[in-house]
PDB file of C-alpha atoms in Angstrom:
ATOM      1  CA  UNK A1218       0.000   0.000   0.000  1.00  0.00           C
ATOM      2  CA  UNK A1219       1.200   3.392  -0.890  1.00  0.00           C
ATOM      3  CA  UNK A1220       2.005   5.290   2.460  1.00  0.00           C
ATOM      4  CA  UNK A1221       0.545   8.766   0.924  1.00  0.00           C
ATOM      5  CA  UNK A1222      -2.380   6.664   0.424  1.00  0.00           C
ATOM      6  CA  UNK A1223      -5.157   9.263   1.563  1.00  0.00           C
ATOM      7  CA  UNK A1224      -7.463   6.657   3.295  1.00  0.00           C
ATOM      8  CA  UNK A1225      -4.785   6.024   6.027  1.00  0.00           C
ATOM      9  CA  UNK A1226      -4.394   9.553   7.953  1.00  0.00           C
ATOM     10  CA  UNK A1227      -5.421  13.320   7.894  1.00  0.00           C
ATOM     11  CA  UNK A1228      -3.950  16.121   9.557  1.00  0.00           C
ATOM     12  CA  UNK A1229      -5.041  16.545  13.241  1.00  0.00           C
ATOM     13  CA  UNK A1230      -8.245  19.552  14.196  1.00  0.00           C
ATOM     14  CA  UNK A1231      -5.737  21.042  16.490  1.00  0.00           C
ATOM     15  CA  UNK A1232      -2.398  21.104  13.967  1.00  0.00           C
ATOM     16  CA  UNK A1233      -0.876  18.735  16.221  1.00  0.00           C
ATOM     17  CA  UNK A1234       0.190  15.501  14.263  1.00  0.00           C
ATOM     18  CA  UNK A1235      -2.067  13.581  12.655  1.00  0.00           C
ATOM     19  CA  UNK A1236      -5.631  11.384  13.426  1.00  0.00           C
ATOM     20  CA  UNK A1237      -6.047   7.715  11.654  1.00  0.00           C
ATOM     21  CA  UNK A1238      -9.107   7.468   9.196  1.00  0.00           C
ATOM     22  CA  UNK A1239     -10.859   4.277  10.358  1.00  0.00           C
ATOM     23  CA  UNK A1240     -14.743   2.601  10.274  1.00  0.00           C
ATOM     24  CA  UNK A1241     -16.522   2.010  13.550  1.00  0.00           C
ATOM     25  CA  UNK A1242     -19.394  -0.431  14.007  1.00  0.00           C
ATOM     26  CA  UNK A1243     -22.467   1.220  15.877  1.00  0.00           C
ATOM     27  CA  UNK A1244     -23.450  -2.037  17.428  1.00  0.00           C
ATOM     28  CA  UNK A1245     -20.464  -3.637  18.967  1.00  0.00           C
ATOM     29  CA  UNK A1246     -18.163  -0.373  18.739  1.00  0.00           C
ATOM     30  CA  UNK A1247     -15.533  -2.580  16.723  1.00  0.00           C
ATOM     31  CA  UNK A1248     -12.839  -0.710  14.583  1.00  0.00           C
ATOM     32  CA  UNK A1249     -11.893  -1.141  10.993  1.00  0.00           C
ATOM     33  CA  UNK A1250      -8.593   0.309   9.887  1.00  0.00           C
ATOM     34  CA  UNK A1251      -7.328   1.698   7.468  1.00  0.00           C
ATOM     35  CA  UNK A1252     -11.433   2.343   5.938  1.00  0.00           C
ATOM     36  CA  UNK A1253     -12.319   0.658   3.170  1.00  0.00           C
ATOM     37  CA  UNK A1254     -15.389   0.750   0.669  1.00  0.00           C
ATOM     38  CA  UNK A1255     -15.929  -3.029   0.963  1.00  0.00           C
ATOM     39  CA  UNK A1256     -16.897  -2.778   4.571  1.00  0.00           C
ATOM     40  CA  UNK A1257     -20.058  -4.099   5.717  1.00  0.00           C
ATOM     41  CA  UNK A1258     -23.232  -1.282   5.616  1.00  0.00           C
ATOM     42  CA  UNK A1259     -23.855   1.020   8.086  1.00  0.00           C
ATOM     43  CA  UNK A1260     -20.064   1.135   9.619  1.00  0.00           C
ATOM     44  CA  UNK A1261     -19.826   4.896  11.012  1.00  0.00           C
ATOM     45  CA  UNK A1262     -16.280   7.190  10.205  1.00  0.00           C
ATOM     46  CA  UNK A1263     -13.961   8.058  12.701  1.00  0.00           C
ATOM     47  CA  UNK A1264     -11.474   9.712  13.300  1.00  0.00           C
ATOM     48  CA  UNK A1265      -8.455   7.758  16.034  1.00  0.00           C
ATOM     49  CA  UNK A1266      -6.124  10.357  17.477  1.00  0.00           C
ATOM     50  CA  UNK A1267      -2.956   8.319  16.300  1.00  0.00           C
ATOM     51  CA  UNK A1268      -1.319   7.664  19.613  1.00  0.00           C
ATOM     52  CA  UNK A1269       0.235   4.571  20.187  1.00  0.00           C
ATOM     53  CA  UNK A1270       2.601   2.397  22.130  1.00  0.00           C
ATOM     54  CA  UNK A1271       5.507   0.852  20.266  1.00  0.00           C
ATOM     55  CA  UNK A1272       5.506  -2.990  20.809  1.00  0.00           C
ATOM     56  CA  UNK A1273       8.267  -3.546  18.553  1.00  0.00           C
ATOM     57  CA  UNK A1274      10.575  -2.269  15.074  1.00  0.00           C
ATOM     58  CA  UNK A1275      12.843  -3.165  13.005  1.00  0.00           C
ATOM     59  CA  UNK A1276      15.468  -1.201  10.478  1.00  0.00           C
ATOM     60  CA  UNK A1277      14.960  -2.318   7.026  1.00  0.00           C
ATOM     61  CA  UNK A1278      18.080  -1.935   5.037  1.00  0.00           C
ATOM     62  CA  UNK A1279      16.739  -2.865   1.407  1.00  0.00           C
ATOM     63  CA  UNK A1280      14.691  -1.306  -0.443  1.00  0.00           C
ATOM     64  CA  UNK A1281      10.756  -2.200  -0.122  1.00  0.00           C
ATOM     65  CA  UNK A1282       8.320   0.104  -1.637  1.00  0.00           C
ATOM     66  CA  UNK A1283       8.478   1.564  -4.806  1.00  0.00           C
ATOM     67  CA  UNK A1284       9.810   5.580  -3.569  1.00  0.00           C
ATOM     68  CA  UNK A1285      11.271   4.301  -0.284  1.00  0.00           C
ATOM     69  CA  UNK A1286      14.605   4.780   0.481  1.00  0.00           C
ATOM     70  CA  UNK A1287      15.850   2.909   2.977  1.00  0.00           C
ATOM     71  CA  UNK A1288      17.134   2.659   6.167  1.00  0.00           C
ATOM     72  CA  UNK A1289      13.367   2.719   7.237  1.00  0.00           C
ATOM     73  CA  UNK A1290      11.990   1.752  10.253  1.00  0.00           C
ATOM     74  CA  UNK A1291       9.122  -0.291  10.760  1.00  0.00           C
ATOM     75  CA  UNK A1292       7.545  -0.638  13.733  1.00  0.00           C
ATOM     76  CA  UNK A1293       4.541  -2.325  15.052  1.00  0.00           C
ATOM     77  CA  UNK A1294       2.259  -0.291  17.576  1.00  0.00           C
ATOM     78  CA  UNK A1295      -1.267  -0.726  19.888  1.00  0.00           C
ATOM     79  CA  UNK A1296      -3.549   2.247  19.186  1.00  0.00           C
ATOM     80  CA  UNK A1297      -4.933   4.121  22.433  1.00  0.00           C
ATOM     81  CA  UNK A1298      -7.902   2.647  20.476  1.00  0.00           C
ATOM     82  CA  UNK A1299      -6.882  -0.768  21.535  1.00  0.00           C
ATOM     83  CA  UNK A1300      -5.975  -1.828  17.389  1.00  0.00           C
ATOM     84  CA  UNK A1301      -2.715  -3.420  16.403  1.00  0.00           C
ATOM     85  CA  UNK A1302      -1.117  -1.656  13.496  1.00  0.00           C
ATOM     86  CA  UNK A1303       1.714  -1.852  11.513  1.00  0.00           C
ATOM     87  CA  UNK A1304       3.495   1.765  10.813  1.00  0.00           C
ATOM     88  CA  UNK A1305       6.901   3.716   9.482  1.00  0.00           C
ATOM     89  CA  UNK A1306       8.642   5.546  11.950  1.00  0.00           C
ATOM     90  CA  UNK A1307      10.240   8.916  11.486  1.00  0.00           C
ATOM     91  CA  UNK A1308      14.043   8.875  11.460  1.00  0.00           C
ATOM     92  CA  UNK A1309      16.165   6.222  11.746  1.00  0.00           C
ATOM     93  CA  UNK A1310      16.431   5.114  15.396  1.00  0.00           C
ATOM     94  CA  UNK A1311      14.689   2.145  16.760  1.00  0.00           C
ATOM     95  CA  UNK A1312      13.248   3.535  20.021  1.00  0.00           C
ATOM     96  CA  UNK A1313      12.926   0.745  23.165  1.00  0.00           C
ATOM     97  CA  UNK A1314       9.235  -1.048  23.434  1.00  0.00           C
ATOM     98  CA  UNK A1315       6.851   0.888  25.361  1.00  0.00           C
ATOM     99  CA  UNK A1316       7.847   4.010  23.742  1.00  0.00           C
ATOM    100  CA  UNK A1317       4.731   6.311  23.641  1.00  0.00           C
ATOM    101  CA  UNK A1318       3.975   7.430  19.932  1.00  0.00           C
ATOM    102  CA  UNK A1319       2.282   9.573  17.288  1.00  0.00           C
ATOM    103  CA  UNK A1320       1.274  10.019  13.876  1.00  0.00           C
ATOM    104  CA  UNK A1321       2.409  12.896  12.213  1.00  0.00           C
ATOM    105  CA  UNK A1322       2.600  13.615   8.253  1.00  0.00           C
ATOM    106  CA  UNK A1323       5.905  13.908   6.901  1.00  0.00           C
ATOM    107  CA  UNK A1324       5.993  16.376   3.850  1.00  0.00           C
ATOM    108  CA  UNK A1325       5.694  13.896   1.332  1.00  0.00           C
ATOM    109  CA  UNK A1326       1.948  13.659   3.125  1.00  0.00           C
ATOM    110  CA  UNK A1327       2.945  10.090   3.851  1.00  0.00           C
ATOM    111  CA  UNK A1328       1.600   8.975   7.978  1.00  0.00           C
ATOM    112  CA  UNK A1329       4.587   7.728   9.762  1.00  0.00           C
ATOM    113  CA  UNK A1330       4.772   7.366  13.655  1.00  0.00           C
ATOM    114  CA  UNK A1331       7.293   9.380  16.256  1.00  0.00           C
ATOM    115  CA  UNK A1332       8.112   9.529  20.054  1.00  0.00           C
ATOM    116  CA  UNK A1333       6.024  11.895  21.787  1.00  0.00           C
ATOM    117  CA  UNK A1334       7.949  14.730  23.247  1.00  0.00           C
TER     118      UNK A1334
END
């Protein structure tokens, strides 16, 4: 999936970072991410604020997306939300698990993830 893909993030109300475009089932209040048009009928949009915890990430050396130049960091983090998502860090250190995080847009418009300050 492209990471500018425009289904994945927005910029955040406030200017700070960036919120996560995802579906929301009225009845049981389950989440769908990233939102897709094949959904079942009647999911609701929300918006997720994009904070996370890092579980864990890796540094890819070799190239592997189309536009990507690596080092890149790839990381795998649990929403405040409760989802499990897979995500692109900013920058090229691996911060420990546990790390609190963000989503921010970088200027390509792409959503990666970075500590919070």
């Amino acid at each position: 999936m492209d990471l500018r893909e425009p289904r994945l993030c927005a910029p955040a109300a406030d200017g700070e970072g960036a919120v996560l475009l995802a579906l929301r089932d009225p009845a049981s209040g389950a989440l769908t991410f990233p939102r897709s048009p094949y959904g079942a009928p009647g999911l609701e949009p929300v918006e997720l604020r994009g904070a996370a915890t890092l579980l864990a990430c890796i540094t890819l050396h070799q190239p592997v997306l189309p536009g990507v130049v690596p080092p890149l960091v790839v990381a795998r983090l649990r929403l405040d939300e409760g989802l499990v998502v897979d995500g692109v860090l900013v920058g090229t250190v691996e911060p420990p698990p546990g790390t609190r995080m963000r989503a921010v847009l970088d200027g390509a418009g792409a959503c990666r993830f970075e500590p919070m300050a």
